[in-house]
Amino acid sequence: MARRPGTPRLLRELNDRAALELLIGEGPLTRAQIGDRTGLSKVTASQLLARLEERGLVEVVGEQAGGRGPNAALYGVVPSAAFVAGLEVGPDAVIAGIADITGAERARATVALDGGADPVASVHAAVAKASLLAKVPVAQLHACVIGTPGVVDPRTGDVRFAFDLPAWHEGVLAGLRDDLGRPVLIENDVNLVAVAERARGAARDVEDFALVWIDRGIGLAVMMGDRLHRGVSGGAGEIGYLPVPGAALPEGVTESVTYKQPALAGGFGSLVSADAVAALAAEHGMPGKSALEAVADAAADDTGASAAFLDALATRLALGVAAVNIVLDLGLVVVTGALGAAGGTPLARRIEHAVARISPTRPNVVPGRVTTTPVLQGALDTAVAHAREEVFSTTTD
């Protein structure tokens, strides 16, 4: 990237962006408050607000009573300065949400589908439905971020393989961009859950952490230096293939392991898949229960056989978590997904203790806090970040 000299225009851009991000993060502020927090003089702050008001990026949203003089005007970012779409795509449905530049969600819509449905038509239908509910034309969307299971090729942006979604393959991204006429980004769903936890959950204000997704299958996302680590081929986080004690080697595998794929013949995924967890529960006196039911019931009881089951499950999960911790030493591991959320603190605490027994360092293991549509939340957070980058970087045009 070419370096830009410290021209007056560049300084205005930097000041404008700092003020906009401050208003987003701290809510309505007066001119004096903006000046105090940014170090700008009253004159410069006034010029800045006038410039942003003229661009339609900020507006007066109220007043703050002061001392003897008149009330001070409170400024806030204009929510309609940009709109975005975020989507969660699964084998049974596409969920689309529309948010404004402040991150507030305006509307949400769900479109049922099967795994073989045409991706372009399915996404179009969901975005159009959500946009109609939000009263925001699709043409006004600044960004569209889609979360899907499977491996996303970082070079092309396309899904390389997703067992649940056979129709998602190379060329889908171009089709979506042509159809919507908007910037479109496809991202791995577990990565987006990490984004959501970083923005509003258990990893808030933490730049380096790992997220373990325990659901119908196992997944991993890694955030380092406040950036997702995807790997050269996009395969970073395919922890189900990890060779671990107590499981056969996962030989002869060529594709991503996702939620509904039959259990692996070997590797970490074969020990912690939903089927394996249900079988483990049966061994501990809970036959006939699904993995989700068994984990939720055990976490609620946490005594006797329930406690023994959670101990055994945590010991298995610790094999994968310890491997990640030994290599990366991130300090924080967030455990989430349907099973992770069901296990909550009782399971997370046990995983932390089990990792400490087999690892030279002990990470803090905590349950995730974004438990309602976390993939969609991460998609919206990512889309809003892209929109702010575009809008906030062009304030002085």
mmCIF file of C-alpha atoms in Angstrom:
data_model
loop_
_atom_site.group_PDB
_atom_site.id
_atom_site.type_symbol
_atom_site.label_atom_id
_atom_site.label_comp_id
_atom_site.label_asym_id
_atom_site.label_seq_id
_atom_site.Cartn_x
_atom_site.Cartn_y
_atom_site.Cartn_z
ATOM 1 C CA MET A 1 0.000 0.000 0.000
ATOM 2 C CA ALA A 2 1.370 3.398 -0.993
ATOM 3 C CA ARG A 3 2.064 5.776 1.871
ATOM 4 C CA ARG A 4 0.201 9.055 1.877
ATOM 5 C CA PRO A 5 1.811 12.302 3.036
ATOM 6 C CA GLY A 6 0.388 14.116 6.055
ATOM 7 C CA THR A 7 -1.688 16.552 4.032
ATOM 8 C CA PRO A 8 -4.510 18.640 5.556
ATOM 9 C CA ARG A 9 -7.006 16.420 3.724
ATOM 10 C CA LEU A 10 -5.544 13.255 5.222
ATOM 11 C CA LEU A 11 -5.635 14.787 8.691
ATOM 12 C CA ARG A 12 -9.289 15.700 8.188
ATOM 13 C CA GLU A 13 -10.041 12.126 7.119
ATOM 14 C CA LEU A 14 -8.314 10.746 10.211
ATOM 15 C CA ASN A 15 -10.124 13.163 12.515
ATOM 16 C CA ASP A 16 -13.486 12.478 10.863
ATOM 17 C CA ARG A 17 -13.045 8.739 11.167
ATOM 18 C CA ALA A 18 -11.971 8.987 14.798
ATOM 19 C CA ALA A 19 -15.067 11.038 15.597
ATOM 20 C CA LEU A 20 -17.399 8.652 13.750
ATOM 21 C CA GLU A 21 -15.978 5.604 15.483
ATOM 22 C CA LEU A 22 -16.247 7.414 18.806
ATOM 23 C CA LEU A 23 -19.915 8.190 18.177
ATOM 24 C CA ILE A 24 -20.561 4.570 17.192
ATOM 25 C CA GLY A 25 -18.835 3.211 20.272
ATOM 26 C CA GLU A 26 -19.958 5.673 22.946
ATOM 27 C CA GLY A 27 -23.302 6.917 21.702
ATOM 28 C CA PRO A 28 -24.505 10.513 21.282
ATOM 29 C CA LEU A 29 -21.905 13.105 22.306
ATOM 30 C CA THR A 30 -21.684 16.879 22.411
ATOM 31 C CA ARG A 31 -19.171 18.882 20.423
ATOM 32 C CA ALA A 32 -17.164 19.485 23.591
ATOM 33 C CA GLN A 33 -17.153 15.775 24.471
ATOM 34 C CA ILE A 34 -15.931 14.868 20.999
ATOM 35 C CA GLY A 35 -13.185 17.461 21.312
ATOM 36 C CA ASP A 36 -12.128 16.198 24.736
ATOM 37 C CA ARG A 37 -12.010 12.543 23.673
ATOM 38 C CA THR A 38 -10.171 13.169 20.409
ATOM 39 C CA GLY A 39 -7.910 16.003 21.554
ATOM 40 C CA LEU A 40 -9.317 18.371 18.932
ATOM 41 C CA SER A 41 -9.871 22.066 19.547
ATOM 42 C CA LYS A 42 -13.413 23.452 19.719
ATOM 43 C CA VAL A 43 -12.988 25.077 16.310
ATOM 44 C CA THR A 44 -11.708 21.894 14.684
ATOM 45 C CA ALA A 45 -14.461 19.804 16.299
ATOM 46 C CA SER A 46 -17.085 22.252 15.071
ATOM 47 C CA GLN A 47 -15.700 22.147 11.525
ATOM 48 C CA LEU A 48 -15.575 18.373 11.670
ATOM 49 C CA LEU A 49 -19.210 18.062 12.752
ATOM 50 C CA ALA A 50 -20.341 20.543 10.122
ATOM 51 C CA ARG A 51 -18.519 18.519 7.459
ATOM 52 C CA LEU A 52 -20.001 15.227 8.606
ATOM 53 C CA GLU A 53 -23.461 16.749 8.914
ATOM 54 C CA GLU A 54 -23.237 18.028 5.350
ATOM 55 C CA ARG A 55 -22.285 14.529 4.184
ATOM 56 C CA GLY A 56 -25.323 13.074 5.946
ATOM 57 C CA LEU A 57 -23.203 11.000 8.334
ATOM 58 C CA VAL A 58 -24.090 12.671 11.644
ATOM 59 C CA GLU A 59 -27.133 14.504 12.940
ATOM 60 C CA VAL A 60 -28.375 16.219 16.077
ATOM 61 C CA VAL A 61 -30.266 13.617 18.105
ATOM 62 C CA GLY A 62 -30.980 15.564 21.291
ATOM 63 C CA GLU A 63 -29.703 18.040 23.831
ATOM 64 C CA GLN A 64 -27.671 17.879 27.008
ATOM 65 C CA ALA A 65 -28.409 20.302 29.802
ATOM 66 C CA GLY A 66 -25.348 22.246 30.870
ATOM 67 C CA GLY A 67 -24.620 25.084 33.216
ATOM 68 C CA ARG A 68 -25.779 28.653 32.734
ATOM 69 C CA GLY A 69 -25.654 28.644 28.947
ATOM 70 C CA PRO A 70 -27.933 27.000 26.410
ATOM 71 C CA ASN A 71 -28.202 23.227 26.197
ATOM 72 C CA ALA A 72 -25.503 21.544 24.125
ATOM 73 C CA ALA A 73 -26.533 19.645 21.015
ATOM 74 C CA LEU A 74 -25.964 15.882 21.086
ATOM 75 C CA TYR A 75 -24.669 14.353 17.860
ATOM 76 C CA GLY A 76 -25.072 10.789 16.676
ATOM 77 C CA VAL A 77 -24.249 8.800 13.549
ATOM 78 C CA VAL A 78 -27.092 8.697 11.025
ATOM 79 C CA PRO A 79 -28.156 5.022 11.059
ATOM 80 C CA SER A 80 -29.227 5.110 7.406
ATOM 81 C CA ALA A 81 -25.733 6.169 6.267
ATOM 82 C CA ALA A 82 -25.264 2.530 5.207
ATOM 83 C CA PHE A 83 -27.141 -0.760 5.281
ATOM 84 C CA VAL A 84 -25.796 -4.308 5.060
ATOM 85 C CA ALA A 85 -27.025 -7.884 4.850
ATOM 86 C CA GLY A 86 -25.760 -10.865 6.808
ATOM 87 C CA LEU A 87 -26.780 -14.456 6.097
ATOM 88 C CA GLU A 88 -26.488 -17.852 7.730
ATOM 89 C CA VAL A 89 -26.795 -20.704 5.247
ATOM 90 C CA GLY A 90 -27.531 -24.232 6.427
ATOM 91 C CA PRO A 91 -28.908 -27.418 4.901
ATOM 92 C CA ASP A 92 -32.479 -26.575 5.922
ATOM 93 C CA ALA A 93 -32.773 -22.797 5.686
ATOM 94 C CA VAL A 94 -31.192 -19.476 4.837
ATOM 95 C CA ILE A 95 -31.547 -16.769 7.489
ATOM 96 C CA ALA A 96 -30.958 -13.197 6.344
ATOM 97 C CA GLY A 97 -30.688 -10.075 8.460
ATOM 98 C CA ILE A 98 -30.469 -6.394 7.542
ATOM 99 C CA ALA A 99 -28.529 -3.982 9.770
ATOM 100 C CA ASP A 100 -27.691 -0.284 9.593
ATOM 101 C CA ILE A 101 -24.253 1.256 10.020
ATOM 102 C CA THR A 102 -24.635 1.400 13.804
ATOM 103 C CA GLY A 103 -25.004 -2.401 13.861
ATOM 104 C CA ALA A 104 -28.677 -2.314 14.794
ATOM 105 C CA GLU A 105 -30.622 -5.109 13.108
ATOM 106 C CA ARG A 106 -33.607 -3.764 11.158
ATOM 107 C CA ALA A 107 -35.247 -7.004 9.980
ATOM 108 C CA ARG A 108 -34.746 -10.750 9.653
ATOM 109 C CA ALA A 109 -36.201 -13.340 7.284
ATOM 110 C CA THR A 110 -35.914 -17.102 6.853
ATOM 111 C CA VAL A 111 -36.262 -19.071 3.634
ATOM 112 C CA ALA A 112 -36.592 -22.849 3.860
ATOM 113 C CA LEU A 113 -34.506 -24.960 1.486
ATOM 114 C CA ASP A 114 -32.808 -28.290 1.002
ATOM 115 C CA GLY A 115 -29.070 -28.773 0.659
ATOM 116 C CA GLY A 116 -29.259 -29.094 -3.119
ATOM 117 C CA ALA A 117 -31.139 -25.823 -3.689
ATOM 118 C CA ASP A 118 -29.657 -23.281 -6.083
ATOM 119 C CA PRO A 119 -27.439 -21.006 -3.952
ATOM 120 C CA VAL A 120 -28.053 -17.857 -5.983
ATOM 121 C CA ALA A 121 -31.835 -18.221 -5.945
ATOM 122 C CA SER A 122 -31.899 -19.112 -2.241
ATOM 123 C CA VAL A 123 -29.744 -16.177 -1.167
ATOM 124 C CA HIS A 124 -31.617 -13.788 -3.435
ATOM 125 C CA ALA A 125 -34.954 -14.845 -1.955
ATOM 126 C CA ALA A 126 -33.725 -14.425 1.629
ATOM 127 C CA VAL A 127 -32.079 -11.045 1.018
ATOM 128 C CA ALA A 128 -35.096 -9.744 -0.892
ATOM 129 C CA LYS A 129 -37.480 -10.857 1.859
ATOM 130 C CA ALA A 130 -35.405 -9.307 4.645
ATOM 131 C CA SER A 131 -34.864 -6.098 2.653
ATOM 132 C CA LEU A 132 -38.596 -5.772 2.081
ATOM 133 C CA LEU A 133 -39.271 -6.144 5.803
ATOM 134 C CA ALA A 134 -36.559 -3.584 6.602
ATOM 135 C CA LYS A 135 -37.821 -1.227 3.876
ATOM 136 C CA VAL A 136 -34.296 -1.055 2.475
ATOM 137 C CA PRO A 137 -33.862 -1.668 -1.278
ATOM 138 C CA VAL A 138 -31.280 -4.331 -2.132
ATOM 139 C CA ALA A 139 -29.534 -1.737 -4.300
ATOM 140 C CA GLN A 140 -28.769 0.293 -1.148
ATOM 141 C CA LEU A 141 -26.869 -2.496 0.601
ATOM 142 C CA HIS A 142 -23.180 -1.719 1.015
ATOM 143 C CA ALA A 143 -22.116 -5.287 1.752
ATOM 144 C CA CYS A 144 -23.456 -8.818 1.988
ATOM 145 C CA VAL A 145 -21.654 -11.429 4.125
ATOM 146 C CA ILE A 146 -22.689 -15.090 3.997
ATOM 147 C CA GLY A 147 -21.759 -17.733 6.565
ATOM 148 C CA THR A 148 -21.640 -21.348 5.377
ATOM 149 C CA PRO A 149 -20.241 -24.622 6.710
ATOM 150 C CA GLY A 150 -17.221 -26.042 4.933
ATOM 151 C CA VAL A 151 -13.913 -24.721 3.674
ATOM 152 C CA VAL A 152 -13.778 -21.322 1.956
ATOM 153 C CA ASP A 153 -10.833 -20.853 -0.416
ATOM 154 C CA PRO A 154 -9.115 -17.596 0.654
ATOM 155 C CA ARG A 155 -7.756 -17.102 -2.876
ATOM 156 C CA THR A 156 -11.097 -17.224 -4.719
ATOM 157 C CA GLY A 157 -13.598 -16.598 -1.924
ATOM 158 C CA ASP A 158 -15.647 -19.611 -3.036
ATOM 159 C CA VAL A 159 -16.702 -22.587 -0.940
ATOM 160 C CA ARG A 160 -14.378 -25.470 -1.808
ATOM 161 C CA PHE A 161 -16.532 -28.124 -0.213
ATOM 162 C CA ALA A 162 -19.467 -28.361 2.195
ATOM 163 C CA PHE A 163 -20.997 -31.775 2.765
ATOM 164 C CA ASP A 164 -24.377 -30.301 3.725
ATOM 165 C CA LEU A 165 -24.463 -27.959 0.724
ATOM 166 C CA PRO A 166 -23.393 -29.826 -2.432
ATOM 167 C CA ALA A 167 -24.575 -26.993 -4.680
ATOM 168 C CA TRP A 168 -22.115 -24.563 -3.111
ATOM 169 C CA HIS A 169 -18.916 -24.748 -5.140
ATOM 170 C CA GLU A 170 -16.557 -22.711 -7.272
ATOM 171 C CA GLY A 171 -18.408 -20.081 -9.269
ATOM 172 C CA VAL A 172 -21.186 -19.489 -6.748
ATOM 173 C CA LEU A 173 -19.587 -16.292 -5.441
ATOM 174 C CA ALA A 174 -19.456 -14.731 -8.911
ATOM 175 C CA GLY A 175 -23.073 -15.716 -9.486
ATOM 176 C CA LEU A 176 -24.150 -14.082 -6.233
ATOM 177 C CA ARG A 177 -22.293 -10.866 -7.003
ATOM 178 C CA ASP A 178 -23.810 -10.686 -10.465
ATOM 179 C CA ASP A 179 -27.307 -11.397 -9.175
ATOM 180 C CA LEU A 180 -27.313 -8.996 -6.243
ATOM 181 C CA GLY A 181 -25.118 -6.358 -7.835
ATOM 182 C CA ARG A 182 -23.563 -5.831 -4.403
ATOM 183 C CA PRO A 183 -20.214 -6.686 -2.774
ATOM 184 C CA VAL A 184 -20.548 -10.260 -1.457
ATOM 185 C CA LEU A 185 -18.227 -12.161 0.895
ATOM 186 C CA ILE A 186 -18.527 -15.841 1.854
ATOM 187 C CA GLU A 187 -17.001 -16.871 5.181
ATOM 188 C CA ASN A 188 -16.785 -20.090 7.181
ATOM 189 C CA ASP A 189 -19.565 -20.162 9.751
ATOM 190 C CA VAL A 190 -17.380 -21.015 12.752
ATOM 191 C CA ASN A 191 -15.072 -18.116 11.873
ATOM 192 C CA LEU A 192 -18.098 -15.816 11.962
ATOM 193 C CA VAL A 193 -19.060 -17.123 15.400
ATOM 194 C CA ALA A 194 -15.578 -16.071 16.558
ATOM 195 C CA VAL A 195 -16.216 -12.608 15.091
ATOM 196 C CA ALA A 196 -19.479 -12.377 17.042
ATOM 197 C CA GLU A 197 -17.817 -13.470 20.289
ATOM 198 C CA ARG A 198 -15.049 -10.926 19.707
ATOM 199 C CA ALA A 199 -17.528 -8.120 19.050
ATOM 200 C CA ARG A 200 -20.072 -8.761 21.779
ATOM 201 C CA GLY A 201 -19.395 -11.994 23.630
ATOM 202 C CA ALA A 202 -16.903 -13.874 25.761
ATOM 203 C CA ALA A 203 -13.866 -12.639 23.784
ATOM 204 C CA ARG A 204 -14.745 -8.959 23.805
ATOM 205 C CA ASP A 205 -11.581 -6.838 24.003
ATOM 206 C CA VAL A 206 -9.435 -9.975 23.488
ATOM 207 C CA GLU A 207 -7.271 -9.983 20.352
ATOM 208 C CA ASP A 208 -5.911 -13.547 20.640
ATOM 209 C CA PHE A 209 -8.194 -16.503 21.336
ATOM 210 C CA ALA A 210 -9.484 -19.802 19.995
ATOM 211 C CA LEU A 211 -13.115 -20.815 19.630
ATOM 212 C CA VAL A 212 -14.176 -24.457 19.707
ATOM 213 C CA TRP A 213 -17.559 -25.180 18.129
ATOM 214 C CA ILE A 214 -19.204 -28.355 19.458
ATOM 215 C CA ASP A 215 -22.396 -29.187 17.628
ATOM 216 C CA ARG A 216 -23.248 -32.043 15.308
ATOM 217 C CA GLY A 217 -19.539 -31.974 14.549
ATOM 218 C CA ILE A 218 -16.456 -30.162 15.809
ATOM 219 C CA GLY A 219 -14.958 -26.943 14.468
ATOM 220 C CA LEU A 220 -12.306 -24.411 15.420
ATOM 221 C CA ALA A 221 -11.672 -20.745 14.736
ATOM 222 C CA VAL A 222 -8.498 -18.885 15.699
ATOM 223 C CA MET A 223 -8.180 -15.122 16.140
ATOM 224 C CA MET A 224 -4.650 -13.736 16.391
ATOM 225 C CA GLY A 225 -3.815 -10.063 16.473
ATOM 226 C CA ASP A 226 -7.538 -9.360 16.090
ATOM 227 C CA ARG A 227 -7.533 -11.160 12.720
ATOM 228 C CA LEU A 228 -8.939 -14.528 11.740
ATOM 229 C CA HIS A 229 -6.348 -17.135 10.822
ATOM 230 C CA ARG A 230 -7.691 -19.043 7.800
ATOM 231 C CA GLY A 231 -4.590 -20.841 6.555
ATOM 232 C CA VAL A 232 -3.152 -20.981 3.028
ATOM 233 C CA SER A 233 -5.981 -23.145 1.683
ATOM 234 C CA GLY A 234 -8.704 -22.009 4.092
ATOM 235 C CA GLY A 235 -8.444 -25.263 6.025
ATOM 236 C CA ALA A 236 -7.272 -23.841 9.345
ATOM 237 C CA GLY A 237 -9.667 -25.062 12.023
ATOM 238 C CA GLU A 238 -10.496 -28.486 10.550
ATOM 239 C CA ILE A 239 -9.752 -29.904 13.967
ATOM 240 C CA GLY A 240 -11.880 -32.994 13.395
ATOM 241 C CA TYR A 241 -8.936 -34.520 11.516
ATOM 242 C CA LEU A 242 -6.514 -34.008 14.410
ATOM 243 C CA PRO A 243 -4.779 -37.311 15.314
ATOM 244 C CA VAL A 244 -5.361 -37.934 19.021
ATOM 245 C CA PRO A 245 -4.880 -40.803 21.476
ATOM 246 C CA GLY A 246 -7.817 -43.201 21.651
ATOM 247 C CA ALA A 247 -8.841 -42.778 18.032
ATOM 248 C CA ALA A 248 -7.663 -44.337 14.784
ATOM 249 C CA LEU A 249 -5.780 -42.140 12.337
ATOM 250 C CA PRO A 250 -8.120 -40.308 9.929
ATOM 251 C CA GLU A 251 -6.523 -41.809 6.817
ATOM 252 C CA GLY A 252 -7.789 -41.370 3.278
ATOM 253 C CA VAL A 253 -9.796 -38.206 3.968
ATOM 254 C CA THR A 254 -9.955 -35.540 1.273
ATOM 255 C CA GLU A 255 -12.842 -33.251 2.131
ATOM 256 C CA SER A 256 -14.103 -31.069 4.949
ATOM 257 C CA VAL A 257 -15.892 -32.647 7.873
ATOM 258 C CA THR A 258 -19.173 -30.847 8.476
ATOM 259 C CA TYR A 259 -22.179 -31.302 10.651
ATOM 260 C CA LYS A 260 -24.189 -34.041 8.954
ATOM 261 C CA GLN A 261 -21.335 -36.015 7.470
ATOM 262 C CA PRO A 262 -21.089 -39.552 8.901
ATOM 263 C CA ALA A 263 -18.687 -39.781 11.806
ATOM 264 C CA LEU A 264 -15.022 -39.977 10.911
ATOM 265 C CA ALA A 265 -13.373 -43.370 11.064
ATOM 266 C CA GLY A 266 -10.618 -41.742 13.075
ATOM 267 C CA GLY A 267 -9.215 -38.520 14.458
ATOM 268 C CA PHE A 268 -10.493 -36.123 17.097
ATOM 269 C CA GLY A 269 -13.858 -35.782 15.343
ATOM 270 C CA SER A 270 -14.646 -39.458 15.912
ATOM 271 C CA LEU A 271 -14.454 -38.942 19.690
ATOM 272 C CA VAL A 272 -16.637 -35.839 19.996
ATOM 273 C CA SER A 273 -19.219 -36.082 17.212
ATOM 274 C CA ALA A 274 -22.878 -35.992 18.263
ATOM 275 C CA ASP A 275 -23.135 -39.756 17.822
ATOM 276 C CA ALA A 276 -20.004 -40.322 19.911
ATOM 277 C CA VAL A 277 -21.292 -38.032 22.666
ATOM 278 C CA ALA A 278 -24.658 -39.835 22.727
ATOM 279 C CA ALA A 279 -22.854 -43.185 22.990
ATOM 280 C CA LEU A 280 -20.697 -41.836 25.820
ATOM 281 C CA ALA A 281 -23.833 -40.683 27.640
ATOM 282 C CA ALA A 282 -25.356 -44.148 27.307
ATOM 283 C CA GLU A 283 -22.236 -45.623 28.878
ATOM 284 C CA HIS A 284 -22.849 -43.354 31.875
ATOM 285 C CA GLY A 285 -26.455 -44.366 32.456
ATOM 286 C CA MET A 286 -28.230 -42.010 30.041
ATOM 287 C CA PRO A 287 -29.370 -44.291 27.194
ATOM 288 C CA GLY A 288 -31.824 -43.110 24.558
ATOM 289 C CA LYS A 289 -30.913 -39.454 24.872
ATOM 290 C CA SER A 290 -29.552 -37.309 22.089
ATOM 291 C CA ALA A 291 -26.164 -35.717 22.618
ATOM 292 C CA LEU A 292 -27.804 -32.336 23.222
ATOM 293 C CA GLU A 293 -30.283 -33.719 25.753
ATOM 294 C CA ALA A 294 -27.577 -35.645 27.593
ATOM 295 C CA VAL A 295 -25.193 -32.684 27.881
ATOM 296 C CA ALA A 296 -27.944 -30.258 28.934
ATOM 297 C CA ASP A 297 -29.335 -32.647 31.541
ATOM 298 C CA ALA A 298 -25.883 -33.453 32.919
ATOM 299 C CA ALA A 299 -24.934 -29.765 33.204
ATOM 300 C CA ALA A 300 -28.179 -29.047 35.040
ATOM 301 C CA ASP A 301 -27.590 -31.931 37.496
ATOM 302 C CA ASP A 302 -23.771 -32.084 37.717
ATOM 303 C CA THR A 303 -23.746 -34.844 40.326
ATOM 304 C CA GLY A 304 -23.192 -38.592 40.318
ATOM 305 C CA ALA A 305 -23.426 -40.174 36.867
ATOM 306 C CA SER A 306 -24.034 -36.772 35.256
ATOM 307 C CA ALA A 307 -20.796 -35.409 36.680
ATOM 308 C CA ALA A 308 -18.908 -38.528 35.586
ATOM 309 C CA PHE A 309 -20.274 -38.135 32.051
ATOM 310 C CA LEU A 310 -19.187 -34.499 31.889
ATOM 311 C CA ASP A 311 -15.761 -35.466 33.218
ATOM 312 C CA ALA A 312 -15.368 -38.070 30.473
ATOM 313 C CA LEU A 313 -16.589 -35.699 27.759
ATOM 314 C CA ALA A 314 -14.267 -32.924 28.970
ATOM 315 C CA THR A 315 -11.324 -35.338 28.917
ATOM 316 C CA ARG A 316 -12.036 -36.096 25.271
ATOM 317 C CA LEU A 317 -12.469 -32.446 24.322
ATOM 318 C CA ALA A 318 -9.282 -31.537 26.173
ATOM 319 C CA LEU A 319 -7.268 -33.583 23.670
ATOM 320 C CA GLY A 320 -8.092 -31.110 20.925
ATOM 321 C CA VAL A 321 -8.021 -27.996 23.068
ATOM 322 C CA ALA A 322 -4.637 -28.927 24.540
ATOM 323 C CA ALA A 323 -3.153 -29.434 21.074
ATOM 324 C CA VAL A 324 -4.294 -25.957 20.026
ATOM 325 C CA ASN A 325 -3.064 -24.458 23.296
ATOM 326 C CA ILE A 326 0.367 -26.073 23.098
ATOM 327 C CA VAL A 327 0.943 -24.783 19.566
ATOM 328 C CA LEU A 328 -0.564 -21.297 19.899
ATOM 329 C CA ASP A 329 -0.718 -20.533 23.658
ATOM 330 C CA LEU A 330 -3.581 -18.078 23.155
ATOM 331 C CA GLY A 331 -4.704 -17.844 26.762
ATOM 332 C CA LEU A 332 -8.448 -17.900 26.063
ATOM 333 C CA VAL A 333 -10.588 -20.675 24.597
ATOM 334 C CA VAL A 334 -14.299 -20.065 24.007
ATOM 335 C CA VAL A 335 -16.460 -23.194 23.903
ATOM 336 C CA THR A 336 -19.748 -22.833 22.049
ATOM 337 C CA GLY A 337 -22.087 -24.488 19.546
ATOM 338 C CA ALA A 338 -25.258 -26.305 20.608
ATOM 339 C CA LEU A 339 -23.405 -28.818 22.784
ATOM 340 C CA GLY A 340 -20.935 -26.258 24.102
ATOM 341 C CA ALA A 341 -23.776 -23.931 25.107
ATOM 342 C CA ALA A 342 -25.682 -26.812 26.700
ATOM 343 C CA GLY A 343 -22.625 -27.769 28.759
ATOM 344 C CA GLY A 344 -22.085 -24.162 29.820
ATOM 345 C CA THR A 345 -19.759 -23.393 32.700
ATOM 346 C CA PRO A 346 -19.753 -26.951 34.151
ATOM 347 C CA LEU A 347 -18.324 -28.355 30.920
ATOM 348 C CA ALA A 348 -15.980 -25.429 30.217
ATOM 349 C CA ARG A 349 -14.536 -25.616 33.733
ATOM 350 C CA ARG A 350 -13.872 -29.338 33.348
ATOM 351 C CA ILE A 351 -12.179 -28.822 29.964
ATOM 352 C CA GLU A 352 -9.888 -26.199 31.508
ATOM 353 C CA HIS A 353 -8.877 -28.558 34.322
ATOM 354 C CA ALA A 354 -8.352 -31.471 31.918
ATOM 355 C CA VAL A 355 -6.167 -29.342 29.620
ATOM 356 C CA ALA A 356 -4.052 -28.266 32.589
ATOM 357 C CA ARG A 357 -3.232 -31.912 33.293
ATOM 358 C CA ILE A 358 -1.715 -32.508 29.848
ATOM 359 C CA SER A 359 -0.475 -29.059 28.792
ATOM 360 C CA PRO A 360 2.408 -26.951 30.136
ATOM 361 C CA THR A 361 0.150 -23.876 30.149
ATOM 362 C CA ARG A 362 -3.445 -23.485 31.255
ATOM 363 C CA PRO A 363 -5.770 -21.394 29.094
ATOM 364 C CA ASN A 364 -8.900 -19.810 30.444
ATOM 365 C CA VAL A 365 -11.784 -21.893 29.026
ATOM 366 C CA VAL A 366 -15.190 -20.197 29.047
ATOM 367 C CA PRO A 367 -18.591 -20.819 27.437
ATOM 368 C CA GLY A 368 -19.652 -18.572 24.584
ATOM 369 C CA ARG A 369 -22.106 -15.769 25.264
ATOM 370 C CA VAL A 370 -23.567 -15.278 21.781
ATOM 371 C CA THR A 371 -25.935 -18.226 21.801
ATOM 372 C CA THR A 372 -28.744 -16.955 19.547
ATOM 373 C CA THR A 373 -27.962 -17.215 15.803
ATOM 374 C CA PRO A 374 -24.237 -16.561 16.370
ATOM 375 C CA VAL A 375 -23.340 -17.215 12.715
ATOM 376 C CA LEU A 376 -25.814 -14.571 11.571
ATOM 377 C CA GLN A 377 -24.559 -12.147 14.214
ATOM 378 C CA GLY A 378 -20.988 -12.637 13.031
ATOM 379 C CA ALA A 379 -22.024 -12.146 9.419
ATOM 380 C CA LEU A 380 -23.752 -8.877 10.276
ATOM 381 C CA ASP A 381 -20.782 -7.684 12.358
ATOM 382 C CA THR A 382 -18.423 -8.433 9.458
ATOM 383 C CA ALA A 383 -20.677 -6.709 6.926
ATOM 384 C CA VAL A 384 -21.037 -3.629 9.143
ATOM 385 C CA ALA A 385 -17.247 -3.446 9.521
ATOM 386 C CA HIS A 386 -16.870 -3.468 5.717
ATOM 387 C CA ALA A 387 -19.505 -0.752 5.332
ATOM 388 C CA ARG A 388 -17.883 1.471 7.950
ATOM 389 C CA GLU A 389 -14.506 1.037 6.283
ATOM 390 C CA GLU A 390 -15.986 2.248 3.006
ATOM 391 C CA VAL A 391 -18.080 5.099 4.387
ATOM 392 C CA PHE A 392 -15.726 6.345 7.079
ATOM 393 C CA SER A 393 -12.750 6.355 4.708
ATOM 394 C CA THR A 394 -14.383 8.739 2.247
ATOM 395 C CA THR A 395 -15.690 11.517 4.472
ATOM 396 C CA THR A 396 -13.880 14.343 2.720
ATOM 397 C CA ASP A 397 -14.717 13.570 -0.909
#
